[in-house]
């Protein structure tokens, strides 16, 4: 049994110490985690003491800002176990990173070339590819699925000599499902295509090693792993990034600009047009240091225990359709009440200061294929306690009791999964 203490971890987060949040049960971590004091302070500190733009100006503060950005980049490379800092591009988030990849990698593709996605992807890993498919007349193909849940072991069935890009989740934000990336890698081996992992949820819950995964690109957002909003990481193999055209043009990404032609800066700066989100990068720097001080494997084990127990308890409740599975799950339970609107349940929980997410979770194709309009999603983080989960379960049970007394249920409605 783990000696990890979620209570101790929670004390690092000022939001939970505020009088108005003392009773808060925060189970919306898949949308965004909270920030520890170290991150909040680093952001304030940057603006209070060190604020200056990077690179261009040669003065003390500008130098310090530049050093901070490059040190953060080195930490980001270490966080993902990239080979070099040149493989790390800062973006506004996973969404921007995926848009960069779509816009840059699809240049030069021929009509009829294929991109493989899955039905469980976040909209950020669907819409940019749809836009490119329309622009370049590319074909989108999907990993075979059952009711929207991809069968990643059948990925090989949708690969062929026209497949150029395979962009798949490293963990679903709607169901928590974590594909077996080594099985995905085995099916992609020896094929000349680009493999992208959307690691937005994965990076929050597991120690990531992009070299061990063997992917070509990996994206994630800092705000999912206790860092600030407005900054994301794009990892790409150096040789691939080097040959890709930049997506956005502007200052900071050039070596030399003429009236009709420009030379681009070296990696990774050629992909970072304009002023970077410096306060957020200072916060990210602190987030990496903060995470280094944690036992992340013990934290992951704690989260696993919570999600297993939550599933066990929820399967005991009648009139709930559980869409998530406890196996290979990154800390999410997703379900729909059988006889009530998911929004009503979420509203009920909110009334008890229990924060969950309701809706399609930016995964509309999946939710629709599952035959639902919306689900309720509860997602855990390192500071989530079993007490939080119990408060949530009690409130769901209470909702069901009251709901059942309002509308008597027929004998065939106890169809649980
Ligand atoms: N992919 C997944 C799996 C996500 O969970 C999210 C955030 N919900 C994104 C992409 C997009 O991240 P962001 O909104 O931070 O750009």
Coordinates of C-alpha atoms and ligand atoms in Angstrom, one line a residue:
X1 CA 0.0 0.0 0.0
X2 CA 1.3 3.4 -1.0
X3 CA 2.5 5.9 1.7
X4 CA 1.6 8.8 -0.7
X5 CA -0.4 11.5 1.1
X6 CA -2.9 13.4 -1.1
X7 CA -3.6 15.6 1.9
X8 CA 0.0 16.8 2.0
X9 CA 0.1 17.3 -1.7
X10 CA -3.2 19.3 -1.5
X11 CA -1.6 21.7 1.0
X12 CA 0.6 23.0 -1.8
X13 CA -2.5 24.4 -3.6
X14 CA -3.7 27.8 -2.3
X15 CA -7.1 27.5 -4.0
X16 CA -8.1 24.7 -1.6
X17 CA -7.1 26.9 1.4
X18 CA -9.5 29.7 0.6
X19 CA -12.4 29.9 3.0
X20 CA -14.9 29.8 0.1
X21 CA -13.3 26.6 -1.2
X22 CA -12.9 24.6 2.0
X23 CA -15.9 22.4 1.1
X24 CA -15.0 22.1 -2.6
X25 CA -14.8 18.7 -4.1
X26 CA -12.9 19.3 -7.3
X27 CA -13.3 16.4 -9.7
X28 CA -12.8 18.3 -13.0
X29 CA -9.1 17.7 -13.3
X30 CA -9.2 16.4 -16.8
X31 CA -10.3 19.9 -17.9
X32 CA -7.6 21.6 -15.8
X33 CA -5.8 20.9 -12.6
X34 CA -5.2 23.5 -9.9
X35 CA -1.9 25.4 -9.6
X36 CA 0.4 25.0 -6.6
X37 CA 1.7 28.1 -4.8
X38 CA 5.1 27.6 -6.4
X39 CA 3.6 28.1 -9.9
X40 CA 1.4 31.1 -8.9
X41 CA 4.4 32.8 -7.2
X42 CA 6.7 32.2 -10.1
X43 CA 4.3 33.9 -12.5
X44 CA 3.8 36.9 -10.2
X45 CA 7.5 37.0 -9.5
X46 CA 8.4 37.2 -13.2
X47 CA 6.2 40.2 -13.7
X48 CA 7.1 41.9 -10.4
X49 CA 10.9 41.5 -10.7
X50 CA 12.1 40.2 -14.0
X51 CA 9.7 41.3 -16.7
X52 CA 11.4 41.9 -20.1
X53 CA 11.1 40.5 -23.6
X54 CA 13.6 37.9 -24.7
X55 CA 16.3 37.8 -27.3
X56 CA 16.0 41.1 -29.0
X57 CA 17.1 43.6 -26.4
X58 CA 20.5 43.3 -24.8
X59 CA 20.1 44.2 -21.3
X60 CA 20.1 42.5 -17.9
X61 CA 16.4 41.7 -17.7
X62 CA 16.2 40.6 -21.3
X63 CA 19.1 38.3 -20.8
X64 CA 17.4 36.9 -17.6
X65 CA 14.1 36.3 -19.4
X66 CA 15.9 34.5 -22.2
X67 CA 17.8 32.3 -19.8
X68 CA 14.5 31.5 -18.0
X69 CA 12.8 30.5 -21.3
X70 CA 15.8 28.3 -22.3
X71 CA 16.1 26.7 -18.9
X72 CA 12.3 25.9 -19.0
X73 CA 12.9 24.4 -22.4
X74 CA 15.7 22.2 -21.0
X75 CA 13.4 21.1 -18.2
X76 CA 10.6 20.4 -20.7
X77 CA 13.0 18.2 -22.7
X78 CA 13.9 16.3 -19.5
X79 CA 10.2 16.1 -18.5
X80 CA 9.5 14.2 -21.7
X81 CA 12.9 12.6 -22.0
X82 CA 13.6 14.2 -25.4
X83 CA 17.0 13.8 -26.8
X84 CA 17.7 17.6 -26.9
X85 CA 16.1 20.9 -26.1
X86 CA 16.0 21.6 -29.9
X87 CA 13.2 19.1 -30.1
X88 CA 11.0 21.1 -27.8
X89 CA 8.7 23.9 -29.2
X90 CA 6.6 26.0 -26.9
X91 CA 3.0 26.5 -28.1
X92 CA -0.1 28.0 -26.5
X93 CA -1.4 24.6 -25.7
X94 CA -1.9 21.1 -27.1
X95 CA -4.5 22.6 -29.5
X96 CA -2.0 25.0 -31.0
X97 CA 0.7 22.3 -31.2
X98 CA -1.7 20.0 -33.1
X99 CA -2.6 22.9 -35.5
X100 CA 1.1 23.5 -36.0
X101 CA 1.6 19.9 -36.9
X102 CA -1.4 19.7 -39.2
X103 CA -0.5 22.8 -41.0
X104 CA 3.2 22.0 -41.4
X105 CA 3.1 18.3 -42.0
X106 CA 0.3 18.4 -44.7
X107 CA 2.2 20.8 -46.9
X108 CA 3.4 18.6 -49.8
X109 CA 0.9 15.8 -49.3
X110 CA -0.9 14.6 -52.4
X111 CA -4.7 14.3 -52.9
X112 CA -5.7 10.9 -51.7
X113 CA -2.9 10.7 -49.1
X114 CA -4.3 9.4 -45.8
X115 CA -4.4 10.4 -42.2
X116 CA -5.4 7.9 -39.5
X117 CA -7.2 9.1 -36.4
X118 CA -9.5 7.5 -33.8
X119 CA -13.1 8.1 -32.8
X120 CA -11.9 8.8 -29.2
X121 CA -9.9 11.9 -30.1
X122 CA -10.4 15.3 -28.6
X123 CA -11.7 17.8 -31.1
X124 CA -8.2 19.4 -31.1
X125 CA -7.0 16.2 -32.7
X126 CA -9.8 16.0 -35.2
X127 CA -10.7 19.4 -36.5
X128 CA -7.3 20.6 -37.6
X129 CA -7.0 17.4 -39.7
X130 CA -10.4 17.8 -41.2
X131 CA -9.4 21.3 -42.2
X132 CA -6.3 20.0 -43.9
X133 CA -8.2 17.1 -45.5
X134 CA -10.5 19.7 -47.1
X135 CA -7.6 22.0 -48.2
X136 CA -5.4 19.3 -49.7
X137 CA -8.1 16.6 -50.6
X138 CA -6.7 14.1 -48.1
X139 CA -8.5 11.1 -46.8
X140 CA -9.3 10.6 -43.1
X141 CA -9.5 7.1 -41.8
X142 CA -10.4 5.8 -38.4
X143 CA -9.2 3.0 -36.3
X144 CA -11.9 0.3 -36.2
X145 CA -14.2 0.8 -33.2
X146 CA -17.0 -0.5 -31.2
X147 CA -19.6 2.1 -30.2
X148 CA -16.9 4.7 -30.6
X149 CA -14.2 2.9 -28.5
X150 CA -11.3 2.3 -30.8
X151 CA -9.7 -1.2 -31.1
X152 CA -6.1 0.0 -31.3
X153 CA -4.9 -3.5 -31.8
X154 CA -6.7 -3.3 -35.2
X155 CA -4.8 -0.1 -36.3
X156 CA -3.0 -2.1 -38.9
X157 CA -6.2 -2.7 -40.8
X158 CA -6.5 1.0 -41.8
X159 CA -2.8 1.5 -42.7
X160 CA -1.7 1.3 -46.3
X161 CA 0.9 2.8 -48.7
X162 CA -1.0 6.1 -48.8
X163 CA -0.9 6.6 -45.0
X164 CA 1.2 9.6 -44.2
X165 CA 0.2 10.6 -40.7
X166 CA -1.2 8.7 -37.7
X167 CA -2.4 11.0 -34.9
X168 CA -3.8 9.2 -31.9
X169 CA -4.5 9.9 -28.3
X170 CA -2.1 8.9 -25.5
X171 CA -5.2 8.9 -23.2
X172 CA -8.8 9.9 -23.7
X173 CA -10.1 13.0 -21.9
X174 CA -13.7 11.6 -22.2
X175 CA -13.2 8.1 -20.9
X176 CA -9.7 8.0 -19.5
X177 CA -8.8 5.1 -21.8
X178 CA -5.1 4.8 -22.2
X179 CA -4.1 2.9 -25.4
X180 CA -1.3 0.5 -25.2
X181 CA 1.3 2.7 -26.9
X182 CA 3.8 -0.1 -27.3
X183 CA 1.2 -2.1 -29.3
X184 CA 0.5 1.0 -31.4
X185 CA 4.3 1.4 -32.0
X186 CA 4.6 -2.2 -33.0
X187 CA 1.9 -1.8 -35.7
X188 CA 3.6 1.4 -37.0
X189 CA 7.1 0.0 -37.1
X190 CA 9.0 0.2 -40.4
X191 CA 6.3 2.3 -42.1
X192 CA 7.2 5.6 -43.6
X193 CA 4.7 7.8 -41.8
X194 CA 4.6 10.3 -39.0
X195 CA 3.2 9.2 -35.6
X196 CA 1.8 11.9 -33.3
X197 CA 0.7 11.2 -29.7
X198 CA -1.8 13.6 -28.2
X199 CA -0.4 13.2 -24.6
X200 CA -2.5 16.0 -23.0
X201 CA -4.0 13.6 -20.5
X202 CA -1.2 11.2 -20.3
X203 CA 1.5 13.7 -19.2
X204 CA -0.7 14.6 -16.2
X205 CA -0.7 11.1 -14.8
X206 CA 2.3 9.2 -16.0
X207 CA 6.0 9.9 -16.4
X208 CA 6.4 10.3 -20.1
X209 CA 9.4 9.0 -22.1
X210 CA 9.0 10.0 -25.7
X211 CA 12.1 8.0 -26.7
X212 CA 10.7 4.8 -25.1
X213 CA 7.3 5.4 -26.7
X214 CA 9.1 5.9 -30.1
X215 CA 6.6 8.4 -31.5
X216 CA 7.7 11.2 -33.9
X217 CA 5.7 13.9 -32.2
X218 CA 4.1 14.3 -28.8
X219 CA 1.9 17.2 -27.6
X220 CA 0.6 18.3 -24.2
X221 CA -0.7 21.3 -22.2
X222 CA 0.9 22.6 -19.0
X223 CA -2.4 23.3 -17.3
X224 CA -3.2 19.6 -17.2
X225 CA -0.2 18.9 -15.1
X226 CA -0.4 21.7 -12.5
X227 CA 1.3 24.3 -14.7
X228 CA -0.2 27.5 -16.1
X229 CA -2.7 27.9 -19.0
X230 CA -1.5 29.4 -22.2
X231 CA 1.5 27.1 -22.7
X232 CA 1.9 23.7 -24.3
X233 CA 4.7 21.5 -25.4
X234 CA 5.4 20.1 -28.8
X235 CA 8.1 17.5 -29.0
X236 CA 9.3 16.4 -32.4
X237 CA 12.3 14.4 -33.6
X238 CA 15.0 16.9 -34.5
X239 CA 15.5 15.6 -38.0
X240 CA 11.7 15.9 -38.7
X241 CA 11.3 19.4 -37.2
X242 CA 14.4 20.5 -39.2
X243 CA 12.8 19.7 -42.5
X244 CA 9.2 20.9 -41.7
X245 CA 8.2 24.4 -42.8
X246 CA 7.2 26.8 -40.1
X247 CA 3.5 27.4 -39.6
X248 CA 3.3 31.0 -38.3
X249 CA 5.5 33.7 -39.4
X250 CA 6.7 36.9 -37.6
X251 CA 9.3 38.1 -35.3
X252 CA 11.6 35.8 -33.3
X253 CA 11.3 32.9 -35.8
X254 CA 13.6 34.4 -38.5
X255 CA 17.3 34.6 -39.1
X256 CA 17.1 37.3 -41.8
X257 CA 14.2 39.1 -43.4
X258 CA 14.1 40.7 -46.8
X259 CA 11.2 42.3 -48.6
X260 CA 10.3 39.2 -50.6
X261 CA 12.0 36.4 -48.8
X262 CA 13.2 35.5 -45.3
X263 CA 15.5 32.9 -43.8
X264 CA 14.2 31.1 -40.8
X265 CA 15.8 30.8 -37.4
X266 CA 17.3 27.5 -36.2
X267 CA 15.3 24.9 -34.2
X268 CA 13.3 25.3 -32.2
X269 CA 12.8 29.0 -32.7
X270 CA 11.6 28.7 -36.2
X271 CA 8.3 27.5 -34.8
X272 CA 7.9 30.2 -32.2
X273 CA 6.7 33.3 -33.9
X274 CA 6.1 36.4 -31.8
X275 CA 6.5 37.1 -28.1
X276 CA 6.3 34.0 -26.0
X277 CA 3.9 33.8 -23.0
X278 CA 6.7 34.7 -20.6
X279 CA 4.8 34.7 -17.4
X280 CA 3.3 31.3 -18.2
X281 CA 6.8 29.9 -19.0
X282 CA 8.1 31.2 -15.7
X283 CA 5.2 29.3 -14.1
X284 CA 5.9 26.2 -16.2
X285 CA 9.5 26.3 -15.0
X286 CA 8.3 26.2 -11.4
X287 CA 5.8 23.4 -12.3
X288 CA 8.7 21.2 -13.5
X289 CA 10.7 21.9 -10.3
X290 CA 7.5 21.2 -8.3
X291 CA 6.8 17.9 -10.0
X292 CA 10.4 16.8 -9.6
X293 CA 9.9 17.1 -5.9
X294 CA 7.0 14.6 -6.0
X295 CA 6.9 10.9 -6.1
X296 CA 5.0 10.7 -9.4
X297 CA 4.8 6.9 -9.5
X298 CA 3.3 6.9 -6.0
X299 CA 0.9 9.7 -7.1
X300 CA -0.1 7.6 -10.1
X301 CA -0.7 4.6 -7.9
X302 CA -2.9 6.7 -5.6
X303 CA -4.9 7.9 -8.6
X304 CA -5.3 4.4 -9.9
X305 CA -6.6 3.2 -6.6
X306 CA -9.2 6.0 -6.6
X307 CA -10.4 5.3 -10.1
X308 CA -10.7 1.5 -9.4
X309 CA -12.7 2.1 -6.3
X310 CA -14.9 4.7 -8.1
X311 CA -15.7 2.2 -10.8
X312 CA -16.4 -0.5 -8.3
X313 CA -18.9 1.8 -6.4
X314 CA -20.6 3.2 -9.5
X315 CA -21.2 -0.3 -10.9
X316 CA -23.3 -0.9 -7.7
X317 CA -25.6 1.9 -8.5
X318 CA -28.8 1.3 -10.5
X319 CA -29.9 3.5 -13.4
X320 CA -26.4 4.6 -14.4
X321 CA -24.7 3.7 -17.6
X322 CA -21.0 3.6 -17.1
X323 CA -19.1 4.4 -20.2
X324 CA -15.6 4.4 -18.8
X325 CA -13.7 1.2 -17.8
X326 CA -11.4 0.7 -14.9
X327 CA -8.7 -1.0 -17.0
X328 CA -6.0 1.2 -18.6
X329 CA -7.7 4.3 -17.2
X330 CA -6.0 7.6 -16.5
X331 CA -8.2 8.7 -13.7
X332 CA -11.7 9.3 -15.2
X333 CA -15.2 8.0 -14.6
X334 CA -17.7 8.8 -17.2
X335 CA -21.4 7.8 -17.0
X336 CA -24.9 8.9 -17.9
X337 CA -27.9 8.5 -15.7
X338 CA -30.5 6.3 -17.4
X339 CA -33.6 8.2 -16.3
X340 CA -32.4 11.7 -15.9
X341 CA -30.5 14.4 -17.8
X342 CA -26.8 14.4 -17.2
X343 CA -27.0 18.2 -16.8
X344 CA -29.5 17.8 -14.0
X345 CA -27.1 15.5 -12.1
X346 CA -24.2 17.9 -12.7
X347 CA -26.3 20.7 -11.5
X348 CA -27.2 18.7 -8.4
X349 CA -23.6 18.0 -7.7
X350 CA -22.7 21.7 -8.2
X351 CA -25.3 22.5 -5.6
X352 CA -23.3 20.4 -3.2
X353 CA -20.0 22.1 -4.3
X354 CA -18.9 19.0 -6.2
X355 CA -17.3 20.1 -9.5
X356 CA -17.6 17.6 -12.3
X357 CA -17.9 18.1 -16.1
X358 CA -21.0 17.5 -18.1
X359 CA -21.3 17.5 -21.9
X360 CA -19.5 15.9 -24.8
X361 CA -16.1 16.7 -23.4
X362 CA -14.8 17.9 -26.8
X363 CA -15.3 14.3 -28.0
X364 CA -18.6 14.5 -29.8
X365 CA -18.1 11.6 -32.2
X366 CA -17.3 9.3 -29.4
X367 CA -20.2 10.4 -27.2
X368 CA -22.6 10.1 -30.1
X369 CA -21.3 6.7 -31.2
X370 CA -21.9 5.6 -27.6
X371 CA -25.5 6.6 -28.0
X372 CA -25.4 9.5 -25.6
X373 CA -25.9 13.2 -25.9
X374 CA -23.8 14.0 -22.9
X375 CA -22.0 12.3 -20.0
X376 CA -21.0 13.2 -16.5
X377 CA -17.3 13.0 -16.0
X378 CA -15.4 13.0 -12.7
X379 CA -11.6 13.1 -12.9
X380 CA -9.0 12.8 -10.2
X381 CA -5.6 14.3 -9.6
X382 CA -2.9 13.9 -7.0
X383 CA -4.7 15.9 -4.4
X384 CA -8.0 14.0 -4.7
X385 CA -8.8 12.0 -1.6
X386 CA -11.1 9.1 -1.1
X387 CA -13.2 11.4 1.0
X388 CA -13.8 13.6 -2.1
X389 CA -14.9 10.5 -4.0
X390 CA -17.2 9.4 -1.2
X391 CA -18.8 12.8 -1.1
X392 CA -19.3 12.6 -4.8
X393 CA -20.8 9.0 -4.6
X394 CA -23.1 10.0 -1.8
X395 CA -24.4 12.9 -3.7
X396 CA -25.0 10.7 -6.8
X397 CA -26.9 8.2 -4.6
X398 CA -29.0 10.9 -3.1
X399 CA -29.8 12.3 -6.5
X400 CA -30.9 8.8 -7.6
X401 CA -33.1 8.3 -4.6
X402 CA -34.9 11.6 -5.1
X403 CA -35.1 11.1 -8.8
X404 CA -36.5 7.6 -8.4
X405 CA -39.1 8.8 -6.0
X406 CA -40.2 11.4 -8.6
X407 CA -40.4 8.9 -11.5
X408 CA -41.0 5.2 -10.6
X409 CA -38.8 3.0 -12.7
X410 CA -39.9 -0.1 -14.6
X411 CA -38.5 -3.5 -13.8
X412 CA -36.4 -3.6 -17.0
X413 CA -34.5 -0.4 -16.3
X414 CA -31.8 -1.9 -14.1
X415 CA -29.7 -2.4 -17.2
X416 CA -26.3 -1.6 -15.8
X417 CA -22.9 -1.8 -17.2
Ligands
LIG1 N1 -6.3 16.7 -26.3 C1 -6.8 16.2 -25.1 C2 -6.8 14.7 -24.9 C3 -7.2 17.0 -24.1 O1 -7.7 16.5 -23.0 C4 -7.2 18.4 -24.3 C5 -7.7 19.4 -23.3 N2 -9.0 19.0 -22.8 C6 -6.6 18.9 -25.5 C7 -6.2 18.0 -26.5 C8 -6.6 20.3 -25.8 O2 -5.8 21.0 -24.9 P1 -5.8 22.6 -24.8 O3 -7.2 23.0 -24.7 O4 -5.0 22.8 -23.5 O5 -5.1 23.1 -26.0

